[in-house]
Each structure stands twice: as structure tokens, then as C-alpha cells.
Short mmCIF file of C-alpha atoms and ligand atoms in Angstrom, two decimals:
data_model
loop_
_atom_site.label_atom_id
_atom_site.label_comp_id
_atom_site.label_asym_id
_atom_site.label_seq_id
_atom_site.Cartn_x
_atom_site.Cartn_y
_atom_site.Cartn_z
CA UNK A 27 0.05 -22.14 -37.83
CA UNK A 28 -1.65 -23.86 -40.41
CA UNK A 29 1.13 -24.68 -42.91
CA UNK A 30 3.15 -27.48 -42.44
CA UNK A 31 6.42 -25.96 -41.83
CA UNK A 32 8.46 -28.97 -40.65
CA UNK A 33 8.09 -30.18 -44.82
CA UNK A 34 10.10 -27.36 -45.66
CA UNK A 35 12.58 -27.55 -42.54
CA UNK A 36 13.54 -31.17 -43.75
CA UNK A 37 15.02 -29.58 -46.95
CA UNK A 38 17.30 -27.19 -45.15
CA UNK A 39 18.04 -29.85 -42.43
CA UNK A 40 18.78 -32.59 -45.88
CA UNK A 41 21.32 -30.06 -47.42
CA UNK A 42 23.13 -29.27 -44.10
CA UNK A 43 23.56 -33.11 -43.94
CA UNK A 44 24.58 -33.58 -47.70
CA UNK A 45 27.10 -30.89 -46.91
CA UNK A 46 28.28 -32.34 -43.45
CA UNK A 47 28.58 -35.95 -45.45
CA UNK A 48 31.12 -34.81 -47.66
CA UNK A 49 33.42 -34.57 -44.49
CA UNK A 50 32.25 -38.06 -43.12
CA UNK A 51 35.13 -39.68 -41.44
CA UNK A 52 37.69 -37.39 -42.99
CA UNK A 53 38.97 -36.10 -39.37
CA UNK A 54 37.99 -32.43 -40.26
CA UNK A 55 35.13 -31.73 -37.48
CA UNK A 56 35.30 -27.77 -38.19
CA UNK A 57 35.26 -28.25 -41.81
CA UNK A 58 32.41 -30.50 -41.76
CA UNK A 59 30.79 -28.00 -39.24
CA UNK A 60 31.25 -25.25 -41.26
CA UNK A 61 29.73 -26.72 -44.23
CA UNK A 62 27.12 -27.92 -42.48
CA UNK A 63 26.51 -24.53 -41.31
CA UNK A 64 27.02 -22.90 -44.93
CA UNK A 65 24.03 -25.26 -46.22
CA UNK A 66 21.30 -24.71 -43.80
CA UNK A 67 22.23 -21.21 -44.29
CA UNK A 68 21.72 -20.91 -47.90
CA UNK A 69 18.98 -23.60 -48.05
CA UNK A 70 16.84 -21.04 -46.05
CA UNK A 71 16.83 -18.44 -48.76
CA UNK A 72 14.58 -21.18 -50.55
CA UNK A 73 11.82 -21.52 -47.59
CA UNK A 74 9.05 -19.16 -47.83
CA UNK A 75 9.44 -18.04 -44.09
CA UNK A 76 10.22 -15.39 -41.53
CA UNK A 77 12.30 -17.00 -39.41
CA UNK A 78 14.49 -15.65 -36.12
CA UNK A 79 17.30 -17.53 -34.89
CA UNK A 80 16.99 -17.69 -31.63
CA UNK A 81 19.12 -21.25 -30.58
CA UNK A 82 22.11 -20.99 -33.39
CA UNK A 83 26.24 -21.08 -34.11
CA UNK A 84 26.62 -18.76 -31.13
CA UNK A 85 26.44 -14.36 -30.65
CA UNK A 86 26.28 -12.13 -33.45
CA UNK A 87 30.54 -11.63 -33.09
CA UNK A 88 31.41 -14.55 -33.06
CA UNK A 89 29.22 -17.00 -35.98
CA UNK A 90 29.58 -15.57 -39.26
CA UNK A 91 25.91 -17.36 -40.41
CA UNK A 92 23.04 -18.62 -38.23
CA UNK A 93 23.77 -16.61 -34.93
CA UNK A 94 21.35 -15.67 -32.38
CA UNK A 95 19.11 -12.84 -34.16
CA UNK A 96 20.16 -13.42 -37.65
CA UNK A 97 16.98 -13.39 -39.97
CA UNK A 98 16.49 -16.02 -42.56
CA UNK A 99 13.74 -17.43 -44.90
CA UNK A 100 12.32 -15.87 -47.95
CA UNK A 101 10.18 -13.54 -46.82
CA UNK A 102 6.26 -13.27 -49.05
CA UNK A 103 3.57 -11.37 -47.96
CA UNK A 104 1.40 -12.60 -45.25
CA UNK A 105 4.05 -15.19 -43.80
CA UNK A 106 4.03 -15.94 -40.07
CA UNK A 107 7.06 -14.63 -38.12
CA UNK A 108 8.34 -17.69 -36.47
CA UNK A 109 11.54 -18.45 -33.73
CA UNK A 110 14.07 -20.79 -35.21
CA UNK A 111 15.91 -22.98 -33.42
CA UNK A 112 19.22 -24.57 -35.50
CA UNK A 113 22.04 -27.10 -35.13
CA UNK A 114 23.72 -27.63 -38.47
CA UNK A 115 25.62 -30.62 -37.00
CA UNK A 116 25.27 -31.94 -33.47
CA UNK A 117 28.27 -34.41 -33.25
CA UNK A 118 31.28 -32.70 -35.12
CA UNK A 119 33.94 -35.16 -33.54
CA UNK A 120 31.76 -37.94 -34.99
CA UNK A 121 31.24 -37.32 -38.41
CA UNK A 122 35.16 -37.10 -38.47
CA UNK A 123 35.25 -40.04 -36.97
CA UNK A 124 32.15 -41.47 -39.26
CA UNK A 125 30.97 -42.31 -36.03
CA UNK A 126 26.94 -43.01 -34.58
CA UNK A 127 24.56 -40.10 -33.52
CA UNK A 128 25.50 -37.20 -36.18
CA UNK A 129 22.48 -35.08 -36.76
CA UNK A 130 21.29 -31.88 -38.23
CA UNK A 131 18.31 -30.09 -36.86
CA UNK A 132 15.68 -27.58 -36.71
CA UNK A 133 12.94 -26.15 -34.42
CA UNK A 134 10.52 -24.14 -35.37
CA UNK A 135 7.69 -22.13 -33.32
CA UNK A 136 5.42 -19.09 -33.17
CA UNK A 137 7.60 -16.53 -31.84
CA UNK A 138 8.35 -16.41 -27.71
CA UNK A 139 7.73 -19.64 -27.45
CA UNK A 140 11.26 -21.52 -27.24
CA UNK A 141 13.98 -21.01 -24.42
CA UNK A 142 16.62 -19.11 -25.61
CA UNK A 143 18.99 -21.49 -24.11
CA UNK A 144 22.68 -19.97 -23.57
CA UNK A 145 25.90 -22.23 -24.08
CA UNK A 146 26.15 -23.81 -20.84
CA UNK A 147 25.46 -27.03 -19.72
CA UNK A 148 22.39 -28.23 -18.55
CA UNK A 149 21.27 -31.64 -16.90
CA UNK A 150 18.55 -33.81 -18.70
CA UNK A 151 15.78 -36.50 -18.97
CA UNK A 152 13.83 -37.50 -21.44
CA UNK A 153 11.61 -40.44 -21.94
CA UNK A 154 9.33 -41.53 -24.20
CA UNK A 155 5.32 -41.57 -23.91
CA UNK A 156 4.80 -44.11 -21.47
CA UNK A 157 6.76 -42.74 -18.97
CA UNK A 158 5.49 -39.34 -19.33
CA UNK A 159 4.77 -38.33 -15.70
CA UNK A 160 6.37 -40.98 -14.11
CA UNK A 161 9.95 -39.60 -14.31
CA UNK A 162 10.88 -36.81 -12.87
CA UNK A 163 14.50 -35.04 -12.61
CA UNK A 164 14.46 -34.11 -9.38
CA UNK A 165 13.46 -37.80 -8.28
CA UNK A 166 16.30 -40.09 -7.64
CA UNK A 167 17.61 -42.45 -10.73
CA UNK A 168 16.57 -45.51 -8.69
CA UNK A 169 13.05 -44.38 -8.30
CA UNK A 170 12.81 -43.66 -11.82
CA UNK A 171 14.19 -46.52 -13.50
CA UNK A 172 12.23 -49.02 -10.97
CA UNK A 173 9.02 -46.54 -11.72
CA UNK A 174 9.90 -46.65 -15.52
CA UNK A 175 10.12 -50.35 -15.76
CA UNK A 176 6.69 -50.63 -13.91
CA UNK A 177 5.09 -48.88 -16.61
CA UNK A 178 7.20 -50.21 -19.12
CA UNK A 179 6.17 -53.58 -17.97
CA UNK A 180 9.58 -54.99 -17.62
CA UNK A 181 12.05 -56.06 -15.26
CA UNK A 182 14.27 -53.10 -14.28
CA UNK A 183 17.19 -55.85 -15.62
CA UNK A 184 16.14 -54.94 -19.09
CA UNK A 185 15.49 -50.97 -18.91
CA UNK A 186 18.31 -49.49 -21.22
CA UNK A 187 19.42 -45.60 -19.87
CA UNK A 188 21.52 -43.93 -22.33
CA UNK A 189 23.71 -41.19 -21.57
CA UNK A 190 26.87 -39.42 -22.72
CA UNK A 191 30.22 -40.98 -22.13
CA UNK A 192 31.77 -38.64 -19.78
CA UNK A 193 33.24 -38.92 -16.60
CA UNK A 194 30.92 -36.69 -14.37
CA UNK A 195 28.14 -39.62 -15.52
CA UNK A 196 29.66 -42.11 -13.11
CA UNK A 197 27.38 -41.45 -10.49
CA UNK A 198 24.56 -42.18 -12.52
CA UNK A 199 26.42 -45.36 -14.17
CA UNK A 200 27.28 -46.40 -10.07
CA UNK A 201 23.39 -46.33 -9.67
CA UNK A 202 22.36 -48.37 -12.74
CA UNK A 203 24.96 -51.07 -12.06
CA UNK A 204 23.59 -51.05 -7.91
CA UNK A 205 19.99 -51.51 -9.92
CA UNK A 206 21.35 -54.03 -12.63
CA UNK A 207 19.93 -52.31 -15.44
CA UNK A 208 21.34 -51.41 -19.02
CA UNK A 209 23.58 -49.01 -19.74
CA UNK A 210 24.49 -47.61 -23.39
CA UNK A 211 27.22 -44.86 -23.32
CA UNK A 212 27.51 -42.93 -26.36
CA UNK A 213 30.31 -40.81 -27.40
CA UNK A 214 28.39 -37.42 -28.61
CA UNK A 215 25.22 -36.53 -29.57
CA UNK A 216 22.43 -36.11 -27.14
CA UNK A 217 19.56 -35.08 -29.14
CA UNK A 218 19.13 -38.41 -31.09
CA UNK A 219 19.57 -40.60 -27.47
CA UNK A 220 16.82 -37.90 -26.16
CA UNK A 221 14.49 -39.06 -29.37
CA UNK A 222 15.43 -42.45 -29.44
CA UNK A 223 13.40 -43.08 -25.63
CA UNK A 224 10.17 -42.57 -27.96
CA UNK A 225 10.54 -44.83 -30.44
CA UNK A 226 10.01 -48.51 -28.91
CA UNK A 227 11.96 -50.09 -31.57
CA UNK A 228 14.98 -48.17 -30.51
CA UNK A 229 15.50 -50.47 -27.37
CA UNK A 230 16.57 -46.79 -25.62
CA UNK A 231 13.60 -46.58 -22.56
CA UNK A 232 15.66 -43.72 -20.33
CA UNK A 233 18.06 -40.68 -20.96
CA UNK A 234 19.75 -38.69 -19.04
CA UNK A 235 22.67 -36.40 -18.01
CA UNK A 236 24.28 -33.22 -18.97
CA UNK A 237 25.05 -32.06 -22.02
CA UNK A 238 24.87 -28.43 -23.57
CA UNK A 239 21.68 -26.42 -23.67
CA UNK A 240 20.74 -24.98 -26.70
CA UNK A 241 20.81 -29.01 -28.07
CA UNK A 242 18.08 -29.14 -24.98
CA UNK A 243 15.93 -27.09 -26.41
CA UNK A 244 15.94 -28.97 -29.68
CA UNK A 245 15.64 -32.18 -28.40
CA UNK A 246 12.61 -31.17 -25.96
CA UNK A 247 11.07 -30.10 -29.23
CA UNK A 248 11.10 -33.60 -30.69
CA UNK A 249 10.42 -35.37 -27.72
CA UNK A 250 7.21 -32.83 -27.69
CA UNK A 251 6.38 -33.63 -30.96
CA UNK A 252 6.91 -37.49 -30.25
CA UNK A 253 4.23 -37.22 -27.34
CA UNK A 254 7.20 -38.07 -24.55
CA UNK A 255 8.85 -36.04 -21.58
CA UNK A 256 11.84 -33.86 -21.52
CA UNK A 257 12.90 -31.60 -18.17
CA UNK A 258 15.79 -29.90 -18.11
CA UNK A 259 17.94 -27.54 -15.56
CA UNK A 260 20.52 -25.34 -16.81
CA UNK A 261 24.05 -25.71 -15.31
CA UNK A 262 26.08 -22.48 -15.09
CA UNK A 263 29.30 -22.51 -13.92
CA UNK A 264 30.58 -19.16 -13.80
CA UNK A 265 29.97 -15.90 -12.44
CA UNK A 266 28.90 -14.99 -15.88
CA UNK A 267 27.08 -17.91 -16.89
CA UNK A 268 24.60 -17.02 -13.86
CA UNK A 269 24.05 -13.44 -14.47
CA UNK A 270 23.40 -14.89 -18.29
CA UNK A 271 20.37 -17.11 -16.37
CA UNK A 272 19.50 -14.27 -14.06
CA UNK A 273 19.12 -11.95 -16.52
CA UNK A 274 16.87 -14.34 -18.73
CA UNK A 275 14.81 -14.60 -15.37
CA UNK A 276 15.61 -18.12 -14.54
CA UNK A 277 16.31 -18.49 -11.11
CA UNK A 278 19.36 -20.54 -10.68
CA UNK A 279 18.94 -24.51 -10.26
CA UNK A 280 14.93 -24.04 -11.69
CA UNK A 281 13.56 -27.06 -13.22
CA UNK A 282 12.52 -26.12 -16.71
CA UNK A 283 9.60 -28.04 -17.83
CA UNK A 284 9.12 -29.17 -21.29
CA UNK A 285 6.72 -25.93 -21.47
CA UNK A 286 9.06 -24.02 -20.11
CA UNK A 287 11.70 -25.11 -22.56
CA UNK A 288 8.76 -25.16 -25.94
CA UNK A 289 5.50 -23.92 -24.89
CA UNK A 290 2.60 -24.51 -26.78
CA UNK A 291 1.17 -27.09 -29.06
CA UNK A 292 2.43 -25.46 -32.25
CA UNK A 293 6.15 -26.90 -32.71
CA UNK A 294 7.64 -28.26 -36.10
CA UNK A 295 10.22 -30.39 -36.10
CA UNK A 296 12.46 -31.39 -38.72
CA UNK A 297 15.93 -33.89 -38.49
CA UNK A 298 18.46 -35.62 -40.82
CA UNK A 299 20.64 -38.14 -39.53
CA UNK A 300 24.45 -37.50 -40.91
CA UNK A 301 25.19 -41.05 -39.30
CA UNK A 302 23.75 -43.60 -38.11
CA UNK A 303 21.10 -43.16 -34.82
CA UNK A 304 18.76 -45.45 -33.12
CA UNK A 305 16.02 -44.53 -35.28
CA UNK A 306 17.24 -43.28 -38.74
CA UNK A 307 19.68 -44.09 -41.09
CA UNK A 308 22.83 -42.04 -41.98
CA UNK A 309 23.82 -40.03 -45.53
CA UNK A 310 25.03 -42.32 -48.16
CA UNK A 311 26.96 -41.47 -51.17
CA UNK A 312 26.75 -43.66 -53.87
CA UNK A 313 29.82 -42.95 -55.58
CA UNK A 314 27.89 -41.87 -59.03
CA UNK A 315 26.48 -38.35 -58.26
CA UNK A 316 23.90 -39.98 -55.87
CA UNK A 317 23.31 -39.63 -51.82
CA UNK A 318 20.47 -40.76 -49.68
CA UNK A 319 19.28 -39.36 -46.73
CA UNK A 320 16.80 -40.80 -43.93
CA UNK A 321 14.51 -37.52 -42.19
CA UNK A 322 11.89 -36.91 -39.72
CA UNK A 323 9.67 -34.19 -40.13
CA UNK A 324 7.02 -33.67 -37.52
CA UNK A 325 4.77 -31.30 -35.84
CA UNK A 326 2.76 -31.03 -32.37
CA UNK A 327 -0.34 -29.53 -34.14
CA UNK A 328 -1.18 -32.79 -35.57
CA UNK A 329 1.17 -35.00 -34.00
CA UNK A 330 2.16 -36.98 -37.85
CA UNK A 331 5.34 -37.83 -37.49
CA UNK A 332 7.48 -38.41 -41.15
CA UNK A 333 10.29 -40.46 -41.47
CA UNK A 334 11.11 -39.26 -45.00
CA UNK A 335 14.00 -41.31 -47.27
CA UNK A 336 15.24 -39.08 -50.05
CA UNK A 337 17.27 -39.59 -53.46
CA UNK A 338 19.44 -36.11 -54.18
CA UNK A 339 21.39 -35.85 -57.60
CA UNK A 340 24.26 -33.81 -56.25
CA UNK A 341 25.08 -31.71 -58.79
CA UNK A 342 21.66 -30.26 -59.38
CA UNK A 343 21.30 -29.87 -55.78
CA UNK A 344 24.47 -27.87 -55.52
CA UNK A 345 23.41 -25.48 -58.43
CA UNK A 346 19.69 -24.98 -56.88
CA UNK A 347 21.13 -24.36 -53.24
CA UNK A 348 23.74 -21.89 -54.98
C1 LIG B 16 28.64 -32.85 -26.31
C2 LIG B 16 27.78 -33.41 -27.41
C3 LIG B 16 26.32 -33.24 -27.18
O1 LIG B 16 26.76 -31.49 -25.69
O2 LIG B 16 28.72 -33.75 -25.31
C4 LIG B 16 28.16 -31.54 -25.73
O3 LIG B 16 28.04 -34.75 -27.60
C5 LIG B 16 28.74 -31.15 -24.39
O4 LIG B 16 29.35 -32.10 -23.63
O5 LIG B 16 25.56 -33.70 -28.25
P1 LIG B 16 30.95 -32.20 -23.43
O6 LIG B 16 31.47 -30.81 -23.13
O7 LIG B 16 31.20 -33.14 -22.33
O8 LIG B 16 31.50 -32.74 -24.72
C6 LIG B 16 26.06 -31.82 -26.86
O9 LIG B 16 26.50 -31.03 -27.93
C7 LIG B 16 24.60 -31.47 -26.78
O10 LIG B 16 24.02 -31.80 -25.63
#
């Protein structure tokens, strides 16, 4: 794919944000969700692309915009027809909490070439370049934090794992406090923590645990871009939820590789932090008609990776996106 698409991505993922931000820390998750939603959605209309949603708001019953199958992008003559991977706002308790780790994203890739991840859970790791092929999910924690650090070239003391705050973590938590490494539990929003192990500025060197699937996906698709690791194994937990695997062909408990989960060396990428992350900034308004937003846009072909900072005038954004 020659074009750049992850340029034009980081417009619809900037409007979903700008949208979200209006509801920052107002303690309406579903109305900053659904506006979220509502932006990408129109922003598309203004990206010359044909795009499939194939990771989205959920079935074609039950989302109103963005759900699995849905068609957007303007559509010109000779345009590639692409898969499109979407989540308007990973981390709707957050932003109505105006809490860390808020994000909108998009994947993009030549078409069959994402996992069409169902809503379950599944179980992660990521990590960034420098410990690609030294971690492994089905390896023990303590062999790949004490492997990790070796690489890393520091005492396993100082590796920092990141995962989710949840309860069914403790066993990992049990193992890093046995090792005496770091441990940074966040409240939501596993894509950025996933992101954050490849950026060596972000003091985040490990993450791991479950979280939902379809945010997998999206996250293996930065890590990809970012040159680290990402495996992943989907969790179902009911009858249905394994027929759902099953009937995808996934044998139940397979490892899914980060091919597996993005094949191919043609991914675009494109992010906008709603709050605050380990790498970006969140949205601010000004107060005056003004907001600023903080991006990455990035693709595999190439391997550039954008961190973009953009001015919007919010009323002329509203009437363009309208
Ligand atoms: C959330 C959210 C994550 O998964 O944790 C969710 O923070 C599922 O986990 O970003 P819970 O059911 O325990 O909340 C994500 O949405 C994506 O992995």
C-alpha cells in the first residue's frame, strides 16, 4: 500500500478525541463514548478510503455506527479496500473520571489480514524491541522478567510490569513482589500500557494480563509498528464464547502470535491520547475556541513513527466534520 494511510487515520482518531474531551471528567462514560463514536464515524466520510470494520462498537444489532461490517471512507476510483480496526474511546470510566490512559484508535490493513477478535477476554504480553524474542506467554513471569532485565541490562529490582488493576492479576502481582520488581497498576486502558513497553522513556519495560480482545488486536498493531512483541490467547468463558473461537478456527487456549493477530508488514497505525499516557499528552481545551491534541501516526511499511501535536479551532472543525 503505497499511500500513507495512518496521516489520514490521525484525523478521524483527533476528532473522536475532540469529541470524547468535551465529556472529560464530567462522569458521563456513555455520553463521552457515544460521541466519541459519532466523530470517528463522520470523520471517515472525509478519508478517501474503502474501509471494512472488522474490530468495532460491537454486531450489526446492537452498535448503531462503526459495527463489525459497516463500510466507511469516501470511496474514489482506484482506492485499496482495506480492514479497519476502531476504538473510538478505550477507557470510558476514565475520561469521566479525567483519569490517565484514555485513547482513541485505529488499525488499518490490506484486507484478511487482522484477527477479527470477538468480545471476550484474552490474556496478554507485550514488550518493547529489546525483548522481542525473549518473552514469551507461555513462559513463566519469573523467567521473563529475570530474562527481560538481562537484555534490558538492569537489575530485575528496576524492571517496571504494568498491568490492569484487577483482582484476577494477583497472581502475577504475588510473583513480581517474590522477584522484587516494579509494579504499576493502572485502572483501564490496556492499549497505551501495551505501547508504552516500546518507548524507553516511558519507564514501562513489561505488560501483561487480561483484558478484552478486540483492544488486542489494536494494540498488537502498534506494538508491530513500534518494532516490539505482542502474543495474545483469547479467553472464552462460555459455551458460546467457544463455539465463537471454534467457529473462527482457533482452537481453544492457541497462542496467537503477533502474525496471527496482524499479519504482514503493511499495518497503519494511528492514536490520540484523550488523557494523559506514558507517551503522549492528553486533549486540552483552552477555554477560547481552542484544543490541542498529542497523536501518533505510524506504519510497518516504513517503520516512521509520528508523534503529531495539533491546534483545532473548534468551531470550524465542527462545521467541516458536519
Ligand atoms: C478494561 C479496559 C481495557 O479491557 O479493563 C477491559 O480497561 C476489560 O477488563 O482497556 P475488565 O472487564 O476487567 O474491566 C480493555 O478495554 C481492553 O483491554
Amino acid at each position: 500500500m503505497d499511500k500513507n494511510l495512518a496521516l489520514d487515520l490521525v484525523r478521524v482518531t483527533e476528532v473522536a478525541t475532540i469529541k470524547a474531551g468535551l465529556w472529560l471528567g464530567k462522569g458521563d462514560k456513555n455520553a463521552a463514548d457515544g460521541a466519541a463514536v459519532e466523530g470517528m464515524r463522520k470523520m471517515f466520510n472525509h478519508i478517501d478510503v474503502d474501509g471494512r470494520i472488522v474490530i468495532g462498537e460491537g454486531e450489526m444489532d446492537e452498535a448503531p455506527m462503526l459495527y463489525i461490517g459497516e463500510k466507511v471512507g469516501h470511496v474514489v476510483e482506484g482506492v485499496e479496500k482495506i480492514d479497519i480496526a476502531v476504538d473510538p474511546l478505550d477507557g470510558t470510566t476514565i475520561i469521566s473520571k479525567a483519569q490517565d490512559h484514555a485513547i482513541a484508535v485505529i488499525a488499518a490493513t490490506p484486507q484478511g489480514k487482522m484477527l477479527h477478535a470477538p468480545d471476550m477476554y484474552m490474556d496478554k504480553i507485550a514488550v518493547g524491541p529489546k525483548g522481542k524474542g525473549v518473552v514469551h506467554l507461555d513462559m513463566p513471569l519469573e523467567h521473563n522478567i529475570t530474562a527481560l532485565a538481562k537484555v534490558l541490562d538492569k537489575k530485575v529490582e528496576d524492571v517496571m510490569v504494568v498491568m490492569l488493576d484487577r483482582e484476577r492479576h494477583q497472581k502475577h502481582i504475588d510473583v513480581c513482589r517474590k522477584l522484587g520488581c516494579r509494579v504499576k497498576l493502572v485502572s483501564d486502558g490496556d492499549v497505551t500500557t501495551a505501547m508504552a513497553t516500546c518507548f524507553e522513556d516511558s519507564n514501562i519495560d513489561l505488560m501483561i494480563g487480561s483484558g478484552g480482545a478486540p483492544e488486542g488486536v489494536l494494540a498488537a498493531a502498534a506494538v508491530k509498528c513500534l518494532g516490539g512483541d505482542f502474543q495474545g490467547r483469547l479467553l472464552p468463558e462460555t459455551q458460546e464464547e467457544i463455539e465463537r473461537c471454534e467457529s473462527m478456527g482457533l482452537e481453544i487456549g492457541q497462542l496467537l502470535t503477533m502474525e496471527d493477530l496482524v499479519a504482514g508488514d503493511e499495518v497503519h497505525f494511528a492514536c490520540t491520547a484523550v488523557t494523559d499516557n506514558d507517551f503522549l499528552k492528553g486533549i486540552k481545551f483552552d477555554g477560547h475556541g481552542k484544543a490541542v491534541t498529542e497523536s501518533i501516526a505510524m506504519r510497518t511499511e516504513t517503520g516512521t513513527i509520528r508523534t503529531i501535536r495539533t491546534v483545532h479551532i473548534l468551531d470550524k472543525k465542527e462545521k467541516y466534520i458536519d
